[in-house]
PDB file of C-alpha atoms and ligand atoms in Angstrom:
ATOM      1  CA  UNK R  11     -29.953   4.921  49.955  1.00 44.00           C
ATOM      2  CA  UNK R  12     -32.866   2.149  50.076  1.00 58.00           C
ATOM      3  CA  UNK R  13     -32.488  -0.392  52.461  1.00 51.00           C
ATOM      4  CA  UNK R  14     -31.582  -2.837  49.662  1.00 49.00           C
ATOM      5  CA  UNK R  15     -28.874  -1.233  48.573  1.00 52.00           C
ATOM      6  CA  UNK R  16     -27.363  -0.759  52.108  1.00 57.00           C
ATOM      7  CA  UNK R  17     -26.990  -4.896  52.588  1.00 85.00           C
ATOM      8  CA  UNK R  18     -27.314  -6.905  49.605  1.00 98.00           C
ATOM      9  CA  UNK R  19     -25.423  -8.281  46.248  1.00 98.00           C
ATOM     10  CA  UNK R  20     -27.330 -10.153  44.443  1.00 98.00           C
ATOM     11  CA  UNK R  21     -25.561 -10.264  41.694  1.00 98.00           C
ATOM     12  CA  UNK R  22     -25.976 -13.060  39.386  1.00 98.00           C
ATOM     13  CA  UNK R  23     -29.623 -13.667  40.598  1.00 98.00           C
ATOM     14  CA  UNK R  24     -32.704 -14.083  38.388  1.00 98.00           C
ATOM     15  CA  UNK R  25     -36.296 -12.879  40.643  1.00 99.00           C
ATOM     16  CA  UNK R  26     -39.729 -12.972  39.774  1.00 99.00           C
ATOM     17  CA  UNK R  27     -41.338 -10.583  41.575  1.00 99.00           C
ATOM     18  CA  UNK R  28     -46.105 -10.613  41.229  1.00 99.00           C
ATOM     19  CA  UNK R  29     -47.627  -7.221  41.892  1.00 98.00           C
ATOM     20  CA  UNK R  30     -44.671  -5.112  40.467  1.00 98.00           C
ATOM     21  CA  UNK R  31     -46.204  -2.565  38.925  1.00 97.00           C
ATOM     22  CA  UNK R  32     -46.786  -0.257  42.048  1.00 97.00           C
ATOM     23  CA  UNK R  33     -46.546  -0.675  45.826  1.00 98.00           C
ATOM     24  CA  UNK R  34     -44.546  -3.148  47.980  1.00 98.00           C
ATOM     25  CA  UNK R  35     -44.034  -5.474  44.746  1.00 98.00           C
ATOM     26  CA  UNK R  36     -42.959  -2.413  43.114  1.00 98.00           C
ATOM     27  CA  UNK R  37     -40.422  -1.296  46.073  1.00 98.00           C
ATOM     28  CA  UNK R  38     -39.210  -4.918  45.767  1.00 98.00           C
ATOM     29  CA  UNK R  39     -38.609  -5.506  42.440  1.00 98.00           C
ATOM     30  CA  UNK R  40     -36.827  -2.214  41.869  1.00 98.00           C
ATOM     31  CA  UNK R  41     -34.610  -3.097  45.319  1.00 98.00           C
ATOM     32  CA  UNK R  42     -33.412  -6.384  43.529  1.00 98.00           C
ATOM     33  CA  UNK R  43     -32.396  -4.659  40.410  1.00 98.00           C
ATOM     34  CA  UNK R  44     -30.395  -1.603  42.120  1.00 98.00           C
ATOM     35  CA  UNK R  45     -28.680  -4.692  44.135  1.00 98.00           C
ATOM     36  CA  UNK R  46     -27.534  -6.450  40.802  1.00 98.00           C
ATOM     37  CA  UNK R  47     -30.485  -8.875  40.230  1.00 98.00           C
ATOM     38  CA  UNK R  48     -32.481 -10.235  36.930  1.00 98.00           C
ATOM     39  CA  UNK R  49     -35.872  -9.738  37.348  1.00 99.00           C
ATOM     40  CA  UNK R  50     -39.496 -10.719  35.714  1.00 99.00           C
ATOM     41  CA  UNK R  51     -42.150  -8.606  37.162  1.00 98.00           C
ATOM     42  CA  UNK R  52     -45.560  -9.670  36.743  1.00 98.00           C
ATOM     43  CA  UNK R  53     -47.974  -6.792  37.023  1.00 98.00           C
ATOM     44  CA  UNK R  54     -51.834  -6.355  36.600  1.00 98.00           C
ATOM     45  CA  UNK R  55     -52.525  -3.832  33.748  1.00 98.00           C
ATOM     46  CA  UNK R  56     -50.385  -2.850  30.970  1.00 98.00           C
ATOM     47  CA  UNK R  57     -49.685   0.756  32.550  1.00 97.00           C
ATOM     48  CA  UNK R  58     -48.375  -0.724  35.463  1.00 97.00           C
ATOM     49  CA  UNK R  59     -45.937  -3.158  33.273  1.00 98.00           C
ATOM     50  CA  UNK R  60     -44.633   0.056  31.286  1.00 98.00           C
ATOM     51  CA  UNK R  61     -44.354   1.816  35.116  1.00 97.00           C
ATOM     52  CA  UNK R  62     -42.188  -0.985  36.083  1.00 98.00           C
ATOM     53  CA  UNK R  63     -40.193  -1.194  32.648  1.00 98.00           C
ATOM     54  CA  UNK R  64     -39.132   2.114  33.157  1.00 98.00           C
ATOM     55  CA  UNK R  65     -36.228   1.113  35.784  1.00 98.00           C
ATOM     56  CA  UNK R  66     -34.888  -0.561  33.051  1.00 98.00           C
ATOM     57  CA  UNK R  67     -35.486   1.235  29.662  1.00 97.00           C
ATOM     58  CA  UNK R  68     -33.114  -1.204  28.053  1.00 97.00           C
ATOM     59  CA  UNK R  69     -34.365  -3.955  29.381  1.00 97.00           C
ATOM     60  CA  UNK R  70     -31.207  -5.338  30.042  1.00 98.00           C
ATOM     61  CA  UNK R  71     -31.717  -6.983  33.426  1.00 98.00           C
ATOM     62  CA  UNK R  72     -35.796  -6.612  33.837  1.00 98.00           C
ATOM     63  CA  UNK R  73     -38.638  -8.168  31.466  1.00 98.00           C
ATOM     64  CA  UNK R  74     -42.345  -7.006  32.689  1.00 98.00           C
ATOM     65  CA  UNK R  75     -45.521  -7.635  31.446  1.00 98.00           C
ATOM     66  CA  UNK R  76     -49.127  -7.931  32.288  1.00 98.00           C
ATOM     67  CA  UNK R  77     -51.221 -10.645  33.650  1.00 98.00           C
ATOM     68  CA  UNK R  78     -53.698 -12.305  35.557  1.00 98.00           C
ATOM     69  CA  UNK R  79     -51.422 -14.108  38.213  1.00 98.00           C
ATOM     70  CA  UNK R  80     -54.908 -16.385  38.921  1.00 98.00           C
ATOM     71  CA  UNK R  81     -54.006 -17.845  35.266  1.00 98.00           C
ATOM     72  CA  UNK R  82     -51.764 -20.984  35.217  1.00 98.00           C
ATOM     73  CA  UNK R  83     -50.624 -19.362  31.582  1.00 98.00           C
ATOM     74  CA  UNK R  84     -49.300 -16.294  33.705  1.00 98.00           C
ATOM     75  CA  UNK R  85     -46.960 -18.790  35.768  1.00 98.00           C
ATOM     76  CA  UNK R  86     -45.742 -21.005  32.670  1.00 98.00           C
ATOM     77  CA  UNK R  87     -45.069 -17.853  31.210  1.00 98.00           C
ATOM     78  CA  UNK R  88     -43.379 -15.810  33.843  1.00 98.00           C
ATOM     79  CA  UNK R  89     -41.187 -18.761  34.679  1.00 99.00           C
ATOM     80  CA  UNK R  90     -40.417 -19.091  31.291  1.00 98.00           C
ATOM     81  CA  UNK R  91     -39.246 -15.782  30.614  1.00 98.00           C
ATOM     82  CA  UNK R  92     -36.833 -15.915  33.541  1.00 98.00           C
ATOM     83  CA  UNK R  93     -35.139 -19.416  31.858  1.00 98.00           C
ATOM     84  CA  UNK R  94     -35.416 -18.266  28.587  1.00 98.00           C
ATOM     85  CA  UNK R  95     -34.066 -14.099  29.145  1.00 98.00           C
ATOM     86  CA  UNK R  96     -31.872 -15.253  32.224  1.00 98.00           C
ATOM     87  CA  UNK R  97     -30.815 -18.682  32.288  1.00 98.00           C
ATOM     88  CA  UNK R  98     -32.328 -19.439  35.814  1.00 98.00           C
ATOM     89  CA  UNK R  99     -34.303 -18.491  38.287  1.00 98.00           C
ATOM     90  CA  UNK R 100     -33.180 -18.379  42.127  1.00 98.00           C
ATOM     91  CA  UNK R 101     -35.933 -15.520  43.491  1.00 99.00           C
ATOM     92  CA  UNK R 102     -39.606 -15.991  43.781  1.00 99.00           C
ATOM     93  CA  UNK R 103     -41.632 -13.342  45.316  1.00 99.00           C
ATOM     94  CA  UNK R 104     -45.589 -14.573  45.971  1.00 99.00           C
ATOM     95  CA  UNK R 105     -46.863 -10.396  46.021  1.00 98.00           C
ATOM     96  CA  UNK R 106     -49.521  -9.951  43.944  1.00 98.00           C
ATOM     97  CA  UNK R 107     -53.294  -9.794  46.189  1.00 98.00           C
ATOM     98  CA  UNK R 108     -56.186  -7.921  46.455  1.00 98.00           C
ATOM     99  CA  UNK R 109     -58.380  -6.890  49.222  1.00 95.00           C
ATOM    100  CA  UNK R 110     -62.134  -7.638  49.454  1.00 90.00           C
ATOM    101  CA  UNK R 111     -65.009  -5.579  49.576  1.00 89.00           C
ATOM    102  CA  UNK R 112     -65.790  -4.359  53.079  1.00 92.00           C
ATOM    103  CA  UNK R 113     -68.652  -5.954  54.290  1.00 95.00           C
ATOM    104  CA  UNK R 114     -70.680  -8.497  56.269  1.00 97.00           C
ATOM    105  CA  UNK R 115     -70.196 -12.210  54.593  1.00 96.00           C
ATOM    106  CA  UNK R 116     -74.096 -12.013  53.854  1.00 96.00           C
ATOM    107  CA  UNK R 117     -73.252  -9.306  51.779  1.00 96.00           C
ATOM    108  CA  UNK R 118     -69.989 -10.750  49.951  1.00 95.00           C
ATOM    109  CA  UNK R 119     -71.098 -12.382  46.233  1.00 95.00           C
ATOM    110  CA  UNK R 120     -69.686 -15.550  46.083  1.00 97.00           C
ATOM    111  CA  UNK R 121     -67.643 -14.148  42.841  1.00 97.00           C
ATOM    112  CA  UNK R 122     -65.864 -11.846  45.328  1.00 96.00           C
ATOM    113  CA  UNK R 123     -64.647 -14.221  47.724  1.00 97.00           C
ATOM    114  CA  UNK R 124     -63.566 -16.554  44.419  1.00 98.00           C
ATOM    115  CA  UNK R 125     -61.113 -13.176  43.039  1.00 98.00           C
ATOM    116  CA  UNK R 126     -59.879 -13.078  46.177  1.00 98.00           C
ATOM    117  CA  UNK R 127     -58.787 -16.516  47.016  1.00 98.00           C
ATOM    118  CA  UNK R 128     -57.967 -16.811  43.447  1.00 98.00           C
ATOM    119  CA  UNK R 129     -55.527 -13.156  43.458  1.00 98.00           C
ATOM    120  CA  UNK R 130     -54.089 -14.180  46.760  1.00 98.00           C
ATOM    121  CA  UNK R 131     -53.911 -18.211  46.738  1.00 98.00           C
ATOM    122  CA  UNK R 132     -54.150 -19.681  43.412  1.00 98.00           C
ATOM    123  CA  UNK R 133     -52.062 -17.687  41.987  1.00 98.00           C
ATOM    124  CA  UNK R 134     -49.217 -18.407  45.264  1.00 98.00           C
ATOM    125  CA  UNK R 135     -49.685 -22.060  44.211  1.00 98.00           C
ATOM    126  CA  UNK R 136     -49.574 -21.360  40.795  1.00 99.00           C
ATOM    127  CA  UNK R 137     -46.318 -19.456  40.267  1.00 99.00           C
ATOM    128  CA  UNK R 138     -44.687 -22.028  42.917  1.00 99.00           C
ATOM    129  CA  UNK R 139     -45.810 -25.148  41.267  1.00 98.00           C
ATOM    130  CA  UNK R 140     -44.142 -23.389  37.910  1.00 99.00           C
ATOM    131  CA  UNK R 141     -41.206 -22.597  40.061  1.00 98.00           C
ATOM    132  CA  UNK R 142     -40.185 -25.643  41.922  1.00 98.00           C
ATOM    133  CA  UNK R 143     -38.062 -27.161  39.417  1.00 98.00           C
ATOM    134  CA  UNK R 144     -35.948 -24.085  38.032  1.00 98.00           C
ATOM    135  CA  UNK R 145     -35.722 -23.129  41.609  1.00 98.00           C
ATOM    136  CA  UNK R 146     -34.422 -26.420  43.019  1.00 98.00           C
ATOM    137  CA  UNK R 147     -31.793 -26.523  40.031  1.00 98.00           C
ATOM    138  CA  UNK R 148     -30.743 -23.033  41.410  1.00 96.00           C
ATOM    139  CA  UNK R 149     -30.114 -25.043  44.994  1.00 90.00           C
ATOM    140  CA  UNK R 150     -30.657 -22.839  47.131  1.00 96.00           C
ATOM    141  CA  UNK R 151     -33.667 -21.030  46.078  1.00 98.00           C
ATOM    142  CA  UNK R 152     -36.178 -18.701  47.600  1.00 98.00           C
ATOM    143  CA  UNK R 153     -39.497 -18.424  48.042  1.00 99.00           C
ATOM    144  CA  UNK R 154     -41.247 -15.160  49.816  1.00 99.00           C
ATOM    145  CA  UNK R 155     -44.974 -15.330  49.947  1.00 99.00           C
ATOM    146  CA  UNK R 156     -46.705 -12.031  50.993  1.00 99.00           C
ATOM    147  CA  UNK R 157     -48.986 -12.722  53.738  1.00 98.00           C
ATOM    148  CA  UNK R 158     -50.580 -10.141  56.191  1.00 98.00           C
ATOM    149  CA  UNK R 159     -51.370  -9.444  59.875  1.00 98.00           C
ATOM    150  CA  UNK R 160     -54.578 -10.756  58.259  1.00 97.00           C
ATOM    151  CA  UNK R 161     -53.618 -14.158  58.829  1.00 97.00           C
ATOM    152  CA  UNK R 162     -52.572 -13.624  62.153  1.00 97.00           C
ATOM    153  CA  UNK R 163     -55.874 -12.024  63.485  1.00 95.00           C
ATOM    154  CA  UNK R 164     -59.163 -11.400  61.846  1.00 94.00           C
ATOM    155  CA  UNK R 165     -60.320  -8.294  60.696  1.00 92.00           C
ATOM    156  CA  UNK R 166     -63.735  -7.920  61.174  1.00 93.00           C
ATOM    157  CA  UNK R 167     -65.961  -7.387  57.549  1.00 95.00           C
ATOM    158  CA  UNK R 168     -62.882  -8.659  55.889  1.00 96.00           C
ATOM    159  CA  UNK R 169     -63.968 -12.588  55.904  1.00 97.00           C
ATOM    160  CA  UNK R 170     -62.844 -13.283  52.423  1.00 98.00           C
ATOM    161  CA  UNK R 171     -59.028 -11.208  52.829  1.00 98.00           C
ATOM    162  CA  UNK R 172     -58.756 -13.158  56.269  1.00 98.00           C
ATOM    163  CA  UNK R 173     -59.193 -16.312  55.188  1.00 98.00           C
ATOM    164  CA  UNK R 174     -57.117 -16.037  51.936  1.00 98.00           C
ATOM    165  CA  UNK R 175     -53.891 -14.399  54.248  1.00 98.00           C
ATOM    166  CA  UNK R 176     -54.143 -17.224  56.681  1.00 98.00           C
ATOM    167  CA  UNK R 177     -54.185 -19.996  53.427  1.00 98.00           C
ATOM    168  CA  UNK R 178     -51.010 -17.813  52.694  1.00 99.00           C
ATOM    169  CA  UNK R 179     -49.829 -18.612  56.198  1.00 98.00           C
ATOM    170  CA  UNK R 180     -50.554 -22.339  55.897  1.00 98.00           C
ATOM    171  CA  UNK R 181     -49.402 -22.706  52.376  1.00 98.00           C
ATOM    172  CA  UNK R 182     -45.913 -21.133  53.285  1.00 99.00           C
ATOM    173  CA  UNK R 183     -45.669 -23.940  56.160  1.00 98.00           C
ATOM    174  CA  UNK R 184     -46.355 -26.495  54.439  1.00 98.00           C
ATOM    175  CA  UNK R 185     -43.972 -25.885  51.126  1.00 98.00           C
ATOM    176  CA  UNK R 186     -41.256 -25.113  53.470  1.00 98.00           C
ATOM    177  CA  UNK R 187     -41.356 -28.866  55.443  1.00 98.00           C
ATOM    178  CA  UNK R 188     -42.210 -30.644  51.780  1.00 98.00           C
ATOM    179  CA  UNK R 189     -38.976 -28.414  49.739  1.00 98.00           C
ATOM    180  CA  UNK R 190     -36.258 -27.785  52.920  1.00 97.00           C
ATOM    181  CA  UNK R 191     -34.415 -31.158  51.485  1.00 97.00           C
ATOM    182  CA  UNK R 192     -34.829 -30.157  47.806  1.00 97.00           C
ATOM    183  CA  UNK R 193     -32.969 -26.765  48.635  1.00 97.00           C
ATOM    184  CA  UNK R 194     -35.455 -24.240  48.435  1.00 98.00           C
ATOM    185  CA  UNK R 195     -36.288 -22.086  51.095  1.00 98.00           C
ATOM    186  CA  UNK R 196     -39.930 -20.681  51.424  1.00 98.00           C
ATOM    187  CA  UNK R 197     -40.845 -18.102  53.654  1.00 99.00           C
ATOM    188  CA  UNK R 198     -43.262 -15.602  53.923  1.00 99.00           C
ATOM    189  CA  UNK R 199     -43.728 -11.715  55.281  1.00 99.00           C
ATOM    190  CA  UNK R 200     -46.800 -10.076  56.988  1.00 98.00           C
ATOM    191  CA  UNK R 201     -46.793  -7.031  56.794  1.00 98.00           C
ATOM    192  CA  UNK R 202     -48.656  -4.456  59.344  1.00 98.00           C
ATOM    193  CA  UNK R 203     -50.467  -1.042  58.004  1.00 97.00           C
ATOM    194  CA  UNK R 204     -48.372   0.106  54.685  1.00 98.00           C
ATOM    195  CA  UNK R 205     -49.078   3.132  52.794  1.00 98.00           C
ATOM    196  CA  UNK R 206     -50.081   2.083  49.056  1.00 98.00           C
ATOM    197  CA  UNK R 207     -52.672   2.697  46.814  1.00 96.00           C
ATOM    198  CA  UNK R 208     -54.366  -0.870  48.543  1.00 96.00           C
ATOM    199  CA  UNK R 209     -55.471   1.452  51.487  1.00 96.00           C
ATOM    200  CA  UNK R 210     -55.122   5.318  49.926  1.00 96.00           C
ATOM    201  CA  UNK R 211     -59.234   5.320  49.688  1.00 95.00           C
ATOM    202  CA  UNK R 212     -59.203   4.545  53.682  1.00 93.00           C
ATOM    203  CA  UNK R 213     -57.032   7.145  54.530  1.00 95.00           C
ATOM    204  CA  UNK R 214     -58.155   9.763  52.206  1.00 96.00           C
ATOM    205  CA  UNK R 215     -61.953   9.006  52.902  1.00 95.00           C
ATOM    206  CA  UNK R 216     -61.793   8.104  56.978  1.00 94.00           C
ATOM    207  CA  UNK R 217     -58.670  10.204  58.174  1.00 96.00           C
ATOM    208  CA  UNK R 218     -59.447   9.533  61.782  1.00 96.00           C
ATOM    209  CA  UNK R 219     -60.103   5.630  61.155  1.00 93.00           C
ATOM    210  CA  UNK R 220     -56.835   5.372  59.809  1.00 95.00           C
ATOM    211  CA  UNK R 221     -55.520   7.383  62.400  1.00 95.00           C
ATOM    212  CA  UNK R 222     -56.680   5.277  64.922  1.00 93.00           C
ATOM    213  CA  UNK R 223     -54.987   2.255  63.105  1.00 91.00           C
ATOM    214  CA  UNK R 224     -51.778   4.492  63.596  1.00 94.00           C
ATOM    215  CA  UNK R 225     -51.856   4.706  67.108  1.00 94.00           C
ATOM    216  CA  UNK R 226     -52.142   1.265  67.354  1.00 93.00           C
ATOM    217  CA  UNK R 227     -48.733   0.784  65.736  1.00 98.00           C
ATOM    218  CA  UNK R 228     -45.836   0.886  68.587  1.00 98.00           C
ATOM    219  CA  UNK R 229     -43.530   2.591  66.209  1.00 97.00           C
ATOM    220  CA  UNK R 230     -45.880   5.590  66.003  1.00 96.00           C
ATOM    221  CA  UNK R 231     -46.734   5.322  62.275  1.00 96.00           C
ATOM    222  CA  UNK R 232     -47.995   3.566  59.110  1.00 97.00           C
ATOM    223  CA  UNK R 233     -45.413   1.875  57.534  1.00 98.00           C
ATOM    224  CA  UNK R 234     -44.004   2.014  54.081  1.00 98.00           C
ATOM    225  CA  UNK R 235     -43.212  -0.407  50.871  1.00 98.00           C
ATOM    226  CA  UNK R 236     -39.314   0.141  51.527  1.00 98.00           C
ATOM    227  CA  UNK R 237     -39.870  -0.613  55.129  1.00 98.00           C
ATOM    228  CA  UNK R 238     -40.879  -4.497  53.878  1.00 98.00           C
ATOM    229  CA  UNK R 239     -38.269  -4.420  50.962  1.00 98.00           C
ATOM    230  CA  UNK R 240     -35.381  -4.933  53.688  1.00 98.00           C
ATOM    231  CA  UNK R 241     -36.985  -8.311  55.424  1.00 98.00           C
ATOM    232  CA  UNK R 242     -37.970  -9.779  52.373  1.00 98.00           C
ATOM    233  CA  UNK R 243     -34.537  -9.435  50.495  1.00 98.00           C
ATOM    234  CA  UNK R 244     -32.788 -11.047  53.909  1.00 98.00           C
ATOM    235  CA  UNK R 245     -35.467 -13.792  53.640  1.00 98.00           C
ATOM    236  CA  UNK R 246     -33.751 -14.578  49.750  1.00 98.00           C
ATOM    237  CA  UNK R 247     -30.044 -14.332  51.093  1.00 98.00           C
ATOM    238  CA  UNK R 248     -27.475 -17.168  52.852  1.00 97.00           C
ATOM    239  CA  UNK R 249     -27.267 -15.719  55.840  1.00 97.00           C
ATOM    240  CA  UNK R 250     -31.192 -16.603  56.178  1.00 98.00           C
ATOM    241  CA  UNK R 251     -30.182 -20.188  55.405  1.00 97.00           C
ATOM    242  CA  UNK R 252     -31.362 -21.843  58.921  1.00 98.00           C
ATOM    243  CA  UNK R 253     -35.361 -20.520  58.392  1.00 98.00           C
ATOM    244  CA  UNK R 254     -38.040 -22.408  56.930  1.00 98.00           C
ATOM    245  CA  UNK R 255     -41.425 -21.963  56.807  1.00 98.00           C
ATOM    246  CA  UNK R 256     -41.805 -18.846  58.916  1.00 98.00           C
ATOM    247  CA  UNK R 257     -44.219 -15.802  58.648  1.00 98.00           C
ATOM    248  CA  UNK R 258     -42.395 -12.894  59.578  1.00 98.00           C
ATOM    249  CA  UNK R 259     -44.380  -9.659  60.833  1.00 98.00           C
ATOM    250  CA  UNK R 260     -43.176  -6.791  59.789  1.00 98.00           C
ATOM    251  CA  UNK R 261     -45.924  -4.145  61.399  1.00 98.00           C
ATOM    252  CA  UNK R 262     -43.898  -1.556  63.758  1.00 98.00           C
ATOM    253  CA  UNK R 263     -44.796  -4.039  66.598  1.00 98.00           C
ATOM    254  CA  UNK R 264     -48.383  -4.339  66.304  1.00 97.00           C
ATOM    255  CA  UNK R 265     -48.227  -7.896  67.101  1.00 97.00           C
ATOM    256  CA  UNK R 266     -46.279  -7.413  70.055  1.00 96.00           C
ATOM    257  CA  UNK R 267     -48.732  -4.950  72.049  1.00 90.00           C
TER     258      UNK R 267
HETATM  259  P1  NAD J 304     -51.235  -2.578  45.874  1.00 73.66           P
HETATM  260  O1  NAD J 304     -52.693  -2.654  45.601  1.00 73.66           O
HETATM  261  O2  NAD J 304     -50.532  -1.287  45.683  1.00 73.66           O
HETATM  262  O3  NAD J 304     -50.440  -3.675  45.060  1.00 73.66           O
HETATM  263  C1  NAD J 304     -50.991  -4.936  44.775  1.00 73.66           C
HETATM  264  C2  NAD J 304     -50.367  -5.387  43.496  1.00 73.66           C
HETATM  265  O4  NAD J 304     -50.888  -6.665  43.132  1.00 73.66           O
HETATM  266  C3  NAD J 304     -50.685  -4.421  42.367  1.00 73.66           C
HETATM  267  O5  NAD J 304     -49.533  -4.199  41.609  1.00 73.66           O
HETATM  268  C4  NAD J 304     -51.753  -5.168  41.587  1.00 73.66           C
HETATM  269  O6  NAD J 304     -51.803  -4.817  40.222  1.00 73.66           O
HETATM  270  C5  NAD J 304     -51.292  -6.597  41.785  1.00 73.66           C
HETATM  271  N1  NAD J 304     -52.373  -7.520  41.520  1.00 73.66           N
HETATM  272  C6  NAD J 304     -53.572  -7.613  42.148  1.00 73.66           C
HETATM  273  N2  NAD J 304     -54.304  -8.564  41.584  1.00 73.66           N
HETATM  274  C7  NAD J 304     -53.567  -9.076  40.556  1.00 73.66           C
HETATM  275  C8  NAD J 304     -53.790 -10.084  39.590  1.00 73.66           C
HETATM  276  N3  NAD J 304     -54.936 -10.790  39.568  1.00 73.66           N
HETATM  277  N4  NAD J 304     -52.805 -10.336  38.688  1.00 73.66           N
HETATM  278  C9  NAD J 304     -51.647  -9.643  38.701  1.00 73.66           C
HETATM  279  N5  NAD J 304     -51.375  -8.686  39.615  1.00 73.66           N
HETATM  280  C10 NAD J 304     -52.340  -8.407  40.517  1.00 73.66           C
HETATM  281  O7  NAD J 304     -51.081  -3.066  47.364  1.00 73.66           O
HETATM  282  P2  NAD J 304     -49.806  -3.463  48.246  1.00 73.66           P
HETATM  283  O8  NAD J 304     -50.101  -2.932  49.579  1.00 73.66           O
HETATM  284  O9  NAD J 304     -48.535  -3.138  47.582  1.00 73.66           O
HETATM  285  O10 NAD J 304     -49.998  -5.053  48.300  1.00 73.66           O
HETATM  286  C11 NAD J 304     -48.952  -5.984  48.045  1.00 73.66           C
HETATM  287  C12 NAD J 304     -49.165  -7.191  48.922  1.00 73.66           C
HETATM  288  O11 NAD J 304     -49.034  -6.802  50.284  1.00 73.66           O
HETATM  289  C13 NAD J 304     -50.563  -7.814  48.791  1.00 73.66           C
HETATM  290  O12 NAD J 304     -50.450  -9.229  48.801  1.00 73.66           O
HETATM  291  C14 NAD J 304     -51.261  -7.329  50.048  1.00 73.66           C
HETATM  292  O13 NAD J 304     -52.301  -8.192  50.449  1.00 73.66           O
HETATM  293  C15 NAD J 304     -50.107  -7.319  51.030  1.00 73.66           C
HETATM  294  N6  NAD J 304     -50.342  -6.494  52.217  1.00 73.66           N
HETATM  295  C16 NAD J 304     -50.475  -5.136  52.130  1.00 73.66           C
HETATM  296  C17 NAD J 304     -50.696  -4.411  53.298  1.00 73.66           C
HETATM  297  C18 NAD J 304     -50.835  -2.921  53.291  1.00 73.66           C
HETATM  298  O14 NAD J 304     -51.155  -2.332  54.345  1.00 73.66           O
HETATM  299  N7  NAD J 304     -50.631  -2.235  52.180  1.00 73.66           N
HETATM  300  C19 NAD J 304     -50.801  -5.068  54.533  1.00 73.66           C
HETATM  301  C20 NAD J 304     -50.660  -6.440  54.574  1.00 73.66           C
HETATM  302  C21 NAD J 304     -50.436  -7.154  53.404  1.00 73.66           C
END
C-alpha cells in the first residue's frame, strides 16, 4: 500500500500536479488519483505525458499533456483544463525543476542559469498566479512548492540550483503571509537525496560519491519519490490547516545532524 493510500480521501478534489511524467511528480500525481482525486499533470515531453496517462487509460479522472512549465501558455492552459474537465481546482503542486550543470559559476553560460531559474521559479510563479483565483473559490486551497535542501545550504558548483531552491523558499513565504486570509494555504517540501532519474547519472557514474552522500543521511539511506508523496499530500489536507508558509525537510534527518 503507498503511503497515500494508507491516510488520505481526497475525494472530490481537482490537483495539478508539474513534473508528472516520472519521479516525485510522478509518485505524487499517481498518489492523488489512487486516493480519489482529479488531476492535470503537466509533464515535459510527450512520452512522459503518455507515461503518466497510462494510470488512467480512460481518462476519466486524469488529463496530461506536455509543456514547457517556463511558458505562461502552459499555466493558462493547465488551469484551464482543471475548470473546464473538473469544475475546480483545490490542489496545486509547484514540482517541475531541473538541476544545473555542475560547475564553477565562471563556467555556467548565462543561458543555463536563465533555464534554471526559469524551470524552477518562473514557472512556480507562473502556475500560482494562474491558480490564485480558482483556488481561492475552492476556499481552502493548497499550494505545495517543491523546494530542496538546496535552499537550505549551498551546494558547492551548484550556484544556479542553489539560488533558484532558496527563491523557492522565499517565494513560498511570501504567498503564504499575502493568501492565508484569502484561504489558500501554500507550503512547500525540501526534499533530501531521492532516487530519480535527476541524480541516476551520479550514482551510476560516482558510486562512492553518492555513497558518501548516503552516509550522511541519519536514516541510513537515499530516499525515495513515495517517501515525499506522504508529506506533501498532508500539506493539501485539513488537518494541516494551522501551517503557512513553511518549508518542510523531508531528508532522513540530514538537516538535523
Ligand atoms: P526528475 O528529473 O525525475 O523529475 C523532474 C520533472 O520535472 C520531470 O518530470 C521533468 O520532465 C519535469 N520538468 C523539468 N523541466 C520542465 C519544464 N521546463 N517543463 C515541464 N516539466 C519539466 O527529478 P525529481 O527528483 O523527481 O525532481 C522533482 C522535484 O524535486 C524537482 O523540483 C527537484 O528539484 C526536486 N528535488 C529533487 C531531489 C532529488 O534528490 N531527486 C532533491 C531535492 C529536490
Amino acid at each position: 500500500m503507498s503511503p497515500g493510500e494508507a491516510a488520505f480521501d481526497f475525494t472530490g478534489r481537482v490537483a495539478l500536479v508539474t513534473g508528472a511524467g516520472r519521479g516525485i511528480g510522478h509518485a505524487i500525481a499517481q498518489a492523488l488519483l489512487e486516493t480519489g482525486a482529479e488531476v492535470v499533470g503537466v509533464s515535459r515531453t510527450d512520452e512522459s505525458a503518455r507515461r503518466l496517462a497510462q494510470l488512467d487509460p480512460e481518462g476519466e479522472r486524469l488529463v496530461s499533456f506536455a509543456a514547457d512549465v517556463a511558458s505562461e501558455q502552459a499555466a493558462e492552459e493547465a488551469v484551464g483544463a482543471a475548470l473546464t474537465r473538473f469544475g475546480r481546482l483545490d490542489i496545486l503542486i509547484n514540482n517541475a525543476g531541473q538541476r544545473s550543470k555542475r560547475g564553477p559559476i565562471s563556467e555556467l553560460d548565462i543561458s543555463d542559469w536563465d533555464e534554471v531559474q526559469a524551470t524552477n521559479v518562473r514557472s512556480m510563479y507562473l502556475f500560482c498566479r494562474a491558480a490564485e483565483r480558482p483556488l481561492r473559490e475552492a476556499g481552502p486551497g493548497y499550494v505545495v512548492n517543491v523546494g530542496s535542501l538546496a535552499g537550505f545550504f549551498g551546494i558547492g558548483y551548484a550556484a544556479a540550483y542553489s539560488a533558484s531552491k532558496g527563491a523557492v523558499a522565499q517565494l513560498t513565504k511570501s504567498l503564504a503571509a499575502d493568501w492565508a486570509s484569502s484561504g489558500i494555504q501554500v507550503n512547500a517540501v525540501a526534499p533530501g537525496y531521492i532516487e530519480t532519474d535527476m541524480n541516476a547519472d551520479l550514482r551510476r557514474d560516482d558510486p562512492d560519491r553518492a555513497r558518501a552522500f548516503g552516509e550522511r543521511i541519519p536514516l541510513g539511506r537515499w530516499g525515495r519519490p513515495d517517501d515525499v508523496v506522504g508529506p506533501v499530500l498532508f500539506l493539501c489536507t485539513p488537518a494541516a490547516g494551522y501551517i503557512h508558509g513553511v518549508v518542510l525537510p523531508v531528508d532522513g534527518g540530514v538537516l538535523a545532524r
